[in-house]
PDB file of C-alpha atoms in Angstrom:
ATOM      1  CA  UNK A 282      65.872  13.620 106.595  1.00  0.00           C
ATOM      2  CA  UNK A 283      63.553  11.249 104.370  1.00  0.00           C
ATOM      3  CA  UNK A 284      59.670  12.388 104.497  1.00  0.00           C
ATOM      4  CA  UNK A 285      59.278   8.854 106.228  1.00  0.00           C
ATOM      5  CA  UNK A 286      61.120  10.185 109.315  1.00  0.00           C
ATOM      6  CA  UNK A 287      59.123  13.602 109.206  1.00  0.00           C
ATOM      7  CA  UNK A 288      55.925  12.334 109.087  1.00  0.00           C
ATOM      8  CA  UNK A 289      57.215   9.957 112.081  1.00  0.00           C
ATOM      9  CA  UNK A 290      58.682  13.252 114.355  1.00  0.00           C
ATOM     10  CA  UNK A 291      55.333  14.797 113.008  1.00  0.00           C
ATOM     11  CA  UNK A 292      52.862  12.295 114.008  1.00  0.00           C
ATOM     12  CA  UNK A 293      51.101  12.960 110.410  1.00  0.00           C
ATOM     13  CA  UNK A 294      49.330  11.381 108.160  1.00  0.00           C
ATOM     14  CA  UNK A 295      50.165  10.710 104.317  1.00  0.00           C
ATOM     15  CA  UNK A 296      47.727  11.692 102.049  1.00  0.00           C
ATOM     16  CA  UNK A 297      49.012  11.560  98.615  1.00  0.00           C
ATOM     17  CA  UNK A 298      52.531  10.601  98.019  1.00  0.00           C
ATOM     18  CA  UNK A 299      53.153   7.254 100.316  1.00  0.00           C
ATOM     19  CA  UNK A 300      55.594   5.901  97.486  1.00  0.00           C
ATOM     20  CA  UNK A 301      57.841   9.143  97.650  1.00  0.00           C
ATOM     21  CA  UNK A 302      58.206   8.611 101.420  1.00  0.00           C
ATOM     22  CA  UNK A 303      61.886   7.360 100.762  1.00  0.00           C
ATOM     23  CA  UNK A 304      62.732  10.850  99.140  1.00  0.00           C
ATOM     24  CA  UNK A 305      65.244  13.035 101.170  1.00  0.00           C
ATOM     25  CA  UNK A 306      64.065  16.434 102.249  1.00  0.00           C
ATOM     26  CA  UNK A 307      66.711  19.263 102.810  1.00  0.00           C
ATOM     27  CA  UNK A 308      64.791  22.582 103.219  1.00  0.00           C
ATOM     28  CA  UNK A 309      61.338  23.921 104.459  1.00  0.00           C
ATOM     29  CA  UNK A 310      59.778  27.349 104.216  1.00  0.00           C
ATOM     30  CA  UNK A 311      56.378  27.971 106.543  1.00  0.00           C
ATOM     31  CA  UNK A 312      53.842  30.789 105.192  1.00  0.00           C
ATOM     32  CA  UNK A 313      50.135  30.843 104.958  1.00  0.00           C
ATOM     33  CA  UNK A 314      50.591  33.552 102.348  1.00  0.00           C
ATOM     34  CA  UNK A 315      50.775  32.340  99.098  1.00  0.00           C
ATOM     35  CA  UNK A 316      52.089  35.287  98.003  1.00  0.00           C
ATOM     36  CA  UNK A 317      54.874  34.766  99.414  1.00  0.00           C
ATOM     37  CA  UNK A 318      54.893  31.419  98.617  1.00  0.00           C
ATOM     38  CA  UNK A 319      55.636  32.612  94.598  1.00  0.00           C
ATOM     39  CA  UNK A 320      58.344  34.269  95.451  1.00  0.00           C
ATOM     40  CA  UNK A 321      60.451  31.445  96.299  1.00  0.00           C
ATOM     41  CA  UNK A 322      63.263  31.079  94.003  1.00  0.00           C
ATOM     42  CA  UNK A 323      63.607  27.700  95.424  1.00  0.00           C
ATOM     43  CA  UNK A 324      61.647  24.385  95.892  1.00  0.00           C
ATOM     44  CA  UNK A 325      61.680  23.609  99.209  1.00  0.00           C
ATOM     45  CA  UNK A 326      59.216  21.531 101.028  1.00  0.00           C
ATOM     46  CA  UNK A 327      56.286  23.667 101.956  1.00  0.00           C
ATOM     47  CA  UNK A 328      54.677  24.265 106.058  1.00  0.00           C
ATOM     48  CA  UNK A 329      51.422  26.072 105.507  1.00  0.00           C
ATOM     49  CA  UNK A 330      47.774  26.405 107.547  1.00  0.00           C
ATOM     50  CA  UNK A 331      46.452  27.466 104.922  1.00  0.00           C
ATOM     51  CA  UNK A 332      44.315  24.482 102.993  1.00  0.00           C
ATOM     52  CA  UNK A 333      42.471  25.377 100.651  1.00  0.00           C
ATOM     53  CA  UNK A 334      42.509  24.597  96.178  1.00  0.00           C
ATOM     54  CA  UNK A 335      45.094  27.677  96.002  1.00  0.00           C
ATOM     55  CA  UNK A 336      47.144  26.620  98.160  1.00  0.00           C
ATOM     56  CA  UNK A 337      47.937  23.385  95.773  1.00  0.00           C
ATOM     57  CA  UNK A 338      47.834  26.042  92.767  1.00  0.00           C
ATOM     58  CA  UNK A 339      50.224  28.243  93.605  1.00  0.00           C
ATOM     59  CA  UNK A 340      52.451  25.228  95.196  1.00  0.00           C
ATOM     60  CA  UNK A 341      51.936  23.757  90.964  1.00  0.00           C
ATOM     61  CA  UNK A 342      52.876  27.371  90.084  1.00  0.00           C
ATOM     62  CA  UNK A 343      55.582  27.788  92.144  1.00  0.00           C
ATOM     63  CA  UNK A 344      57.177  23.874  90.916  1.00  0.00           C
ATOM     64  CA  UNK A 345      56.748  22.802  94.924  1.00  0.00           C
ATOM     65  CA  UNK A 346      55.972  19.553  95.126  1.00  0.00           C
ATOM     66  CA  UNK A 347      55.755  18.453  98.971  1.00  0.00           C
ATOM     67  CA  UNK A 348      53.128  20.160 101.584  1.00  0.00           C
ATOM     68  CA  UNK A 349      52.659  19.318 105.358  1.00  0.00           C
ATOM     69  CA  UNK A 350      49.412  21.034 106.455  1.00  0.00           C
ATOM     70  CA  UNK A 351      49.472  21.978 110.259  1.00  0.00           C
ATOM     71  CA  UNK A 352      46.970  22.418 112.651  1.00  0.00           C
ATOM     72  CA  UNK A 353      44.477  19.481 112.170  1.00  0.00           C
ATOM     73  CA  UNK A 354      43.903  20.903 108.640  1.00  0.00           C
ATOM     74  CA  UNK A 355      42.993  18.406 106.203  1.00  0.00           C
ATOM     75  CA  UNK A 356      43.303  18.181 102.983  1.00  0.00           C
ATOM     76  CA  UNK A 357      39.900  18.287 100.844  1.00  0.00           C
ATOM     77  CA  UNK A 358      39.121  15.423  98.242  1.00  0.00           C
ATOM     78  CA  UNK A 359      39.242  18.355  95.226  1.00  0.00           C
ATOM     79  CA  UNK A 360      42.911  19.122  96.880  1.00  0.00           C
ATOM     80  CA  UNK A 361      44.243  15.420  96.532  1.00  0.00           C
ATOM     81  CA  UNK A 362      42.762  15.286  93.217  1.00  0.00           C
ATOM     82  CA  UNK A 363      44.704  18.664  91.664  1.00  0.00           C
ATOM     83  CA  UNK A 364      47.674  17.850  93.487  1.00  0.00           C
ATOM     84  CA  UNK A 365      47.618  13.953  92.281  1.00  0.00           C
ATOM     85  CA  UNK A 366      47.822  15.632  88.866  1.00  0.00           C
ATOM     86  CA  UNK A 367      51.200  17.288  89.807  1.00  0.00           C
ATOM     87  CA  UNK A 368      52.661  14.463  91.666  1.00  0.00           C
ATOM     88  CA  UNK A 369      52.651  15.845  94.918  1.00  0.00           C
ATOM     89  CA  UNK A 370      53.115  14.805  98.335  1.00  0.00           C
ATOM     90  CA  UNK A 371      50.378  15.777 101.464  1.00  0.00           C
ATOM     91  CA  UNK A 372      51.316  15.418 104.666  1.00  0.00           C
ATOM     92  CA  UNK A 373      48.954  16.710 107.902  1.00  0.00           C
ATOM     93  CA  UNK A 374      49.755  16.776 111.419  1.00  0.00           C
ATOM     94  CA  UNK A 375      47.811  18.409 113.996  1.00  0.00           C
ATOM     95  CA  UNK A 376      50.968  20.237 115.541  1.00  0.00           C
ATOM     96  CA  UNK A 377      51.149  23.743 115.501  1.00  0.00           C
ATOM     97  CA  UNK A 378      53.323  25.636 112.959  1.00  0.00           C
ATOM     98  CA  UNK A 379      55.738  26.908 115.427  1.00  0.00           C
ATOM     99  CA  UNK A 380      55.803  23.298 116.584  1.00  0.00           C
ATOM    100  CA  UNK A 381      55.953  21.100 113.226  1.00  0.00           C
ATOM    101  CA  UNK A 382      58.841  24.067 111.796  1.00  0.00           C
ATOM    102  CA  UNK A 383      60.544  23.590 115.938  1.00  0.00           C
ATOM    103  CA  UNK A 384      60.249  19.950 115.428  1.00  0.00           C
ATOM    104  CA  UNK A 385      62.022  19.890 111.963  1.00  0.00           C
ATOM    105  CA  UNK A 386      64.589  22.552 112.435  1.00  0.00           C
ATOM    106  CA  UNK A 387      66.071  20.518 115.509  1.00  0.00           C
ATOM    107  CA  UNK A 388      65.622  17.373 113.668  1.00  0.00           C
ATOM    108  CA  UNK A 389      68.120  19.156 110.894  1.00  0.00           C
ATOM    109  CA  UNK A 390      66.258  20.600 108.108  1.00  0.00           C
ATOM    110  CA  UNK A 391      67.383  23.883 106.896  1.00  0.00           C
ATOM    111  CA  UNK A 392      65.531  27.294 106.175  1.00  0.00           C
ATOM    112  CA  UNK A 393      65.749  29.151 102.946  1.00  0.00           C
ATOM    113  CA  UNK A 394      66.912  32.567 104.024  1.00  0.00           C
TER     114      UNK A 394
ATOM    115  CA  UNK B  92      50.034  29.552  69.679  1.00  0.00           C
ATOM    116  CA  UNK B  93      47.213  31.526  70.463  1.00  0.00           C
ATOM    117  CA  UNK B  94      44.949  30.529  73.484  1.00  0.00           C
ATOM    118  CA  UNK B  95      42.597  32.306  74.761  1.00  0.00           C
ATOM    119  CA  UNK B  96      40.962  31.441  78.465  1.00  0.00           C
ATOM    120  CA  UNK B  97      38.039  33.587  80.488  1.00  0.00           C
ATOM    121  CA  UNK B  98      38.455  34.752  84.118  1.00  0.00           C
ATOM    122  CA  UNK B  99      35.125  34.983  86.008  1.00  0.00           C
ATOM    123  CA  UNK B 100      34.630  37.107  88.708  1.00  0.00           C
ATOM    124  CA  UNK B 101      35.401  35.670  92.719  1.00  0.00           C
ATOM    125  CA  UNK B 102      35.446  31.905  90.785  1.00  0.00           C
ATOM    126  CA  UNK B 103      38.521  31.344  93.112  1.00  0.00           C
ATOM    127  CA  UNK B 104      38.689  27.841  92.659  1.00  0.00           C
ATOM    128  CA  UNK B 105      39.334  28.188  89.067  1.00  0.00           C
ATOM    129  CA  UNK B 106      42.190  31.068  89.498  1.00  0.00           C
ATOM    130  CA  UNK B 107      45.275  29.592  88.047  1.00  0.00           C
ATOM    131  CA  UNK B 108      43.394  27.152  85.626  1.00  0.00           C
ATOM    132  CA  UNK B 109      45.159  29.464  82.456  1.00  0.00           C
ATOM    133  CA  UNK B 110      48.619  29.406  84.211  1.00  0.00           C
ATOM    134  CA  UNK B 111      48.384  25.743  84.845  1.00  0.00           C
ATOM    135  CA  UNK B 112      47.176  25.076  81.125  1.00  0.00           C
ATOM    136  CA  UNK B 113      50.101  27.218  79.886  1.00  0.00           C
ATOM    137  CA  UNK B 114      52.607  25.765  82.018  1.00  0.00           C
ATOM    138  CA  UNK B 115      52.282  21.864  80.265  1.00  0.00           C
ATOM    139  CA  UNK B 116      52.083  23.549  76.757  1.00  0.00           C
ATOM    140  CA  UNK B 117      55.541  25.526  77.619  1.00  0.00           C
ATOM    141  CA  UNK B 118      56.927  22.063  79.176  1.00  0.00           C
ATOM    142  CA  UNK B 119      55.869  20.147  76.272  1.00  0.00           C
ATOM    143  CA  UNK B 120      57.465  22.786  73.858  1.00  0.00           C
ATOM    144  CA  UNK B 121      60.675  21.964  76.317  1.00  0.00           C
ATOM    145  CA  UNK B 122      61.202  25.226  77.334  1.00  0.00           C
ATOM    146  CA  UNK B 123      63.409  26.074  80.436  1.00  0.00           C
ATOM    147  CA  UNK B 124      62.179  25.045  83.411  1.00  0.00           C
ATOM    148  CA  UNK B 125      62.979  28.081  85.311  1.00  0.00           C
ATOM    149  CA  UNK B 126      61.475  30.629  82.635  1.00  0.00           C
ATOM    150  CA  UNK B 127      58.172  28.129  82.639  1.00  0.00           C
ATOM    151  CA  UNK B 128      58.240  28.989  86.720  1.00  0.00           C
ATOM    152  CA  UNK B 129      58.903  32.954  86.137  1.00  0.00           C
ATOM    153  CA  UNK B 130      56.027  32.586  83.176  1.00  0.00           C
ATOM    154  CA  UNK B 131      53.440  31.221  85.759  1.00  0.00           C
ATOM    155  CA  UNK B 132      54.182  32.735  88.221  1.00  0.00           C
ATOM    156  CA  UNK B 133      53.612  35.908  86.794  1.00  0.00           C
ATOM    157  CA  UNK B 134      50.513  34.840  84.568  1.00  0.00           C
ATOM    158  CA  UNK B 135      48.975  33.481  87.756  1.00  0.00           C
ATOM    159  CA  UNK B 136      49.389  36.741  89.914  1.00  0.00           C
ATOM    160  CA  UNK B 137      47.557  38.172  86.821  1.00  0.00           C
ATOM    161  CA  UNK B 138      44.998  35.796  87.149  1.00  0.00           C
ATOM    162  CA  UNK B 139      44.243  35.973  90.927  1.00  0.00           C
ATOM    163  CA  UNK B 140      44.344  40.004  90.602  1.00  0.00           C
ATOM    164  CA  UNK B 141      41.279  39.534  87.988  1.00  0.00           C
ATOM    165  CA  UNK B 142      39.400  37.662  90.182  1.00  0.00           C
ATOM    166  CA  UNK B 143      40.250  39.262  93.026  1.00  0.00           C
ATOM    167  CA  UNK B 144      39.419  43.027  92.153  1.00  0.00           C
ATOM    168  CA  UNK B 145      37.258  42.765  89.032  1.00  0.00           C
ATOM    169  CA  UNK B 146      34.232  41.333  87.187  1.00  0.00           C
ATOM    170  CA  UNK B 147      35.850  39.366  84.888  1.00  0.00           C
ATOM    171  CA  UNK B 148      37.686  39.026  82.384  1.00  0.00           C
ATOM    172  CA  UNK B 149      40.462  37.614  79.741  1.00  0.00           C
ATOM    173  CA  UNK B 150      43.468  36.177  79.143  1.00  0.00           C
ATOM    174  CA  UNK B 151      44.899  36.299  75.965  1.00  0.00           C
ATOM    175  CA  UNK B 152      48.610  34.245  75.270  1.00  0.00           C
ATOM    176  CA  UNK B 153      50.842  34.419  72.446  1.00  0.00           C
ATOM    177  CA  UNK B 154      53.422  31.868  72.448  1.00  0.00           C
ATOM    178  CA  UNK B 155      56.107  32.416  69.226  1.00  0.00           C
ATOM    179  CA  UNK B 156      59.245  30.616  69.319  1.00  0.00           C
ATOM    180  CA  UNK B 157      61.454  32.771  71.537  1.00  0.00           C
ATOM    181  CA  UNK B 158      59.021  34.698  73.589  1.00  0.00           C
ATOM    182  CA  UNK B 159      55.660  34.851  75.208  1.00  0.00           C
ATOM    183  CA  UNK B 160      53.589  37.331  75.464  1.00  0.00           C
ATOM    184  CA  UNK B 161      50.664  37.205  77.848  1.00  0.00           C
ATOM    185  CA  UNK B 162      47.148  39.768  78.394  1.00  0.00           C
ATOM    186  CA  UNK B 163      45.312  39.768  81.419  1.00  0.00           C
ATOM    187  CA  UNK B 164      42.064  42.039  80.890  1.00  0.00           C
ATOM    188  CA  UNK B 165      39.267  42.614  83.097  1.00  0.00           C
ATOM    189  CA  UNK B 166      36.322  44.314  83.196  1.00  0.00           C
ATOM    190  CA  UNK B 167      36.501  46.295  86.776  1.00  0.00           C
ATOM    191  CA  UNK B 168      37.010  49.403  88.865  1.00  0.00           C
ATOM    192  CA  UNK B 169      40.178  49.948  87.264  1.00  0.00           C
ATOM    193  CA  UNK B 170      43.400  50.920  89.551  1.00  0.00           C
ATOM    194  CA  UNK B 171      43.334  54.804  90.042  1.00  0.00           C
ATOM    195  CA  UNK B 172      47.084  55.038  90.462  1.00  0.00           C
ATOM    196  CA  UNK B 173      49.339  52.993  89.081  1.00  0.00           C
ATOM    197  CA  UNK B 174      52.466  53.519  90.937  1.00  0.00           C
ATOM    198  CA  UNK B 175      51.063  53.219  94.187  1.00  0.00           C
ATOM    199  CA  UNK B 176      49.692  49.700  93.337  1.00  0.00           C
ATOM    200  CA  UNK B 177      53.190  48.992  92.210  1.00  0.00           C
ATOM    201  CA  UNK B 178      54.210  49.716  96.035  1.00  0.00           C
ATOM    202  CA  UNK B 179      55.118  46.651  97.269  1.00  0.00           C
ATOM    203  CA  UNK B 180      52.510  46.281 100.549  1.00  0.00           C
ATOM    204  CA  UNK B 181      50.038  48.031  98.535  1.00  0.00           C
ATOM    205  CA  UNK B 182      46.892  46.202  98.870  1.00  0.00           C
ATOM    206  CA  UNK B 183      43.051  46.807  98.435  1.00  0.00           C
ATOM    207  CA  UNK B 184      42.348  43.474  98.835  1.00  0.00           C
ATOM    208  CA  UNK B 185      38.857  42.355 100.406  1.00  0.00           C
ATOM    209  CA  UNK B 186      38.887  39.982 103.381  1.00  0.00           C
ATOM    210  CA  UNK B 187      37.735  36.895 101.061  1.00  0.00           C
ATOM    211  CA  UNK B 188      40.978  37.262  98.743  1.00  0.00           C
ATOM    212  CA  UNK B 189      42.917  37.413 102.194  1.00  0.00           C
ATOM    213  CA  UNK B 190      41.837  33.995 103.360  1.00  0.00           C
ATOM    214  CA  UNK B 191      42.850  32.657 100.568  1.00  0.00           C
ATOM    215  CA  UNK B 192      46.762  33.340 101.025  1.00  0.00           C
ATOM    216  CA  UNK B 193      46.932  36.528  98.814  1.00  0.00           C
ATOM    217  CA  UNK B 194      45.928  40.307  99.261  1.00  0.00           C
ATOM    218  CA  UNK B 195      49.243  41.134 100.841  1.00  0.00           C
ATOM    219  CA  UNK B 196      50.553  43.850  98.053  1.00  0.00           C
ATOM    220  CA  UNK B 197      53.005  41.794  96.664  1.00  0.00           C
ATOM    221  CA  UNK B 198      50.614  40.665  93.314  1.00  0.00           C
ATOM    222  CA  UNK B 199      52.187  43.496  90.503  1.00  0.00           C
ATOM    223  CA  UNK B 200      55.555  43.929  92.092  1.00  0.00           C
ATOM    224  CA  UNK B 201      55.892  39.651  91.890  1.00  0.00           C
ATOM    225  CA  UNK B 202      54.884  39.730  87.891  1.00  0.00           C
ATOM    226  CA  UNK B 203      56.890  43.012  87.700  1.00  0.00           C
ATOM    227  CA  UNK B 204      60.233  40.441  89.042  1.00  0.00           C
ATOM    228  CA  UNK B 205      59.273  37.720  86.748  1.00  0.00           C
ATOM    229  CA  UNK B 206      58.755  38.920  83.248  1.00  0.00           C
ATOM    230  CA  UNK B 207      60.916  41.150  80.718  1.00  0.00           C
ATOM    231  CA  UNK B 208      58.216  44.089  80.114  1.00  0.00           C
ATOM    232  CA  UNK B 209      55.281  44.539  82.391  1.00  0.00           C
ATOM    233  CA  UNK B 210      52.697  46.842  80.823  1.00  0.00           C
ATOM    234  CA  UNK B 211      49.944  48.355  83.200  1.00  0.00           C
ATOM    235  CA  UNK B 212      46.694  50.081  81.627  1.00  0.00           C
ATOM    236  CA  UNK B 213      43.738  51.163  83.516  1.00  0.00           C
ATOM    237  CA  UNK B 214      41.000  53.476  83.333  1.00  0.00           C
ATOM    238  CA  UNK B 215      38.390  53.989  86.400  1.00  0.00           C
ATOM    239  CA  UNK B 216      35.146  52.629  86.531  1.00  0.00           C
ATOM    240  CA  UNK B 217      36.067  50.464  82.936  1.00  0.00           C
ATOM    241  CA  UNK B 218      39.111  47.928  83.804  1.00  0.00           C
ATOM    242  CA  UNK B 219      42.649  46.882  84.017  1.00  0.00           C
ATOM    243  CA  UNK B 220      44.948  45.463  81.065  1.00  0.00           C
ATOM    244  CA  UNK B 221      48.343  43.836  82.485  1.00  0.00           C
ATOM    245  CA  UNK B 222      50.572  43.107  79.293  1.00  0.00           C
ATOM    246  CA  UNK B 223      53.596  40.783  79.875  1.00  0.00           C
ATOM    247  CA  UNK B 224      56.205  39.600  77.820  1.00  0.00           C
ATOM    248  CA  UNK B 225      58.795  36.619  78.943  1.00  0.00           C
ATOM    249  CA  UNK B 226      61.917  35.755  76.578  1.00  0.00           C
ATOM    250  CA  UNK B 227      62.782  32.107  76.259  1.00  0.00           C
ATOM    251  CA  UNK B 228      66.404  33.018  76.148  1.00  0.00           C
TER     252      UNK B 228
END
């Protein structure tokens, strides 16, 4: 699925990363806690309510490189800055978690574990 | 390669600015991506746990040709027992440090995964020292 087509089943809106939108996304992981976040082995794309600076951090920390922000949250001008410095992609819908993950998981993109 | 970086007390929108600078110095030395990932991730744990629990502090990284070798040391209440905070679920964690995505135990036993000697000093009432040492091969 290309991030083009999720932010279309989403409903979101792009805030960094509109030239990527082509990309192909195969796997998603969902946590607000960002500890568990930096456990990933992996890089998958990233489902969080949690939007704040760390959550960009520990996505930089972590080498993830795609976020879609649920629940109406949006993404603060310091956030786009830090993550425009790592190339990252910010997506926000205002779908709930259990909705966006629902949404994407039918739509064929795989979990982690 | 010495650098040296300080670690102020609740200054949460700074935590991760060491692990961030040390991550483009290891890319631009070329090392491995995925010991640059276990490296940060581990440094930045660190750096989040300083903030978190203590008053401040500093970290101290050594970066020689095969290794790295990283000190994270605060000025704080110290941890009164060591093992227990190695307990994976552990947490003391204040409701601030919670909302932002962390708090949940899993700090010491994450670096503890990540790096090839974890070193754990703390005395009461004075502060914590977390060594850490990654090999490049």
């Amino acid at each position: 699925m290309t991030l083009r087509e999720i932010v279309e089943t989403l409903n979101a809106t792009v805030y960094l990363g509109e030239e990527r939108l082509n990309e192909e996304v195969t796997t998603a992981f969902a946590s607000d806690l960002m500890s568990d976040v930096l456990t990933l082995k992996d890089t998958p794309m990233l489902i969080t309510g949690l939007c704040n600076v760390q959550t960009i951090r520990t996505c930089d920390m972590a080498t993830l490189d795609i976020v879609v922000f649920v629940r109406n949250k949006k993404p603060t001008a310091d956030m786009v800055e830090l993550a425009e410095d790592n190339d990252m992609v910010l997506i926000a819908t205002s779908y709930s978690m259990f909705k966006t993950c629902g949404l994407l998981f039918d739509a064929g993109i795989q979990p982690l574990y | 390669m010495h650098q040296e970086y300080t670690v102020i007390e609740g200054d949460f929108t700074n935590a991760g600015t060491a692990s961030s600078s040390v991550k483009k110095t290891l890319k631009q030395l070329g090392v491995a991506p995925q010991i640059v990932k276990r490296v940060v991730v581990a440094l930045y744990e660190a750096e989040v746990n300083a903030i978190a629990h203590a008053y401040g502090g500093k970290v101290l990284v050594d970066i020689e040709a095969d290794k790295i070798h990283m000190v994270v040391a605060d000025k704080g209440p110290g941890i009164p027992d060591i093992a227990q905070a190695m307990q994976e679920g552990y947490s003391t964690a204040r409701p601030e440090v919670r909302d932002m995505g962390f708090g949940a135990g899993m700090g010491l036993p994450n670096m503890k995964k990540n790096v090839d000697m974890l070193n754990v000093t703390s005395e009461v009432g004075v502060g914590t020292t977390v060594e850490m040492m990654v090999k490049f091969v």
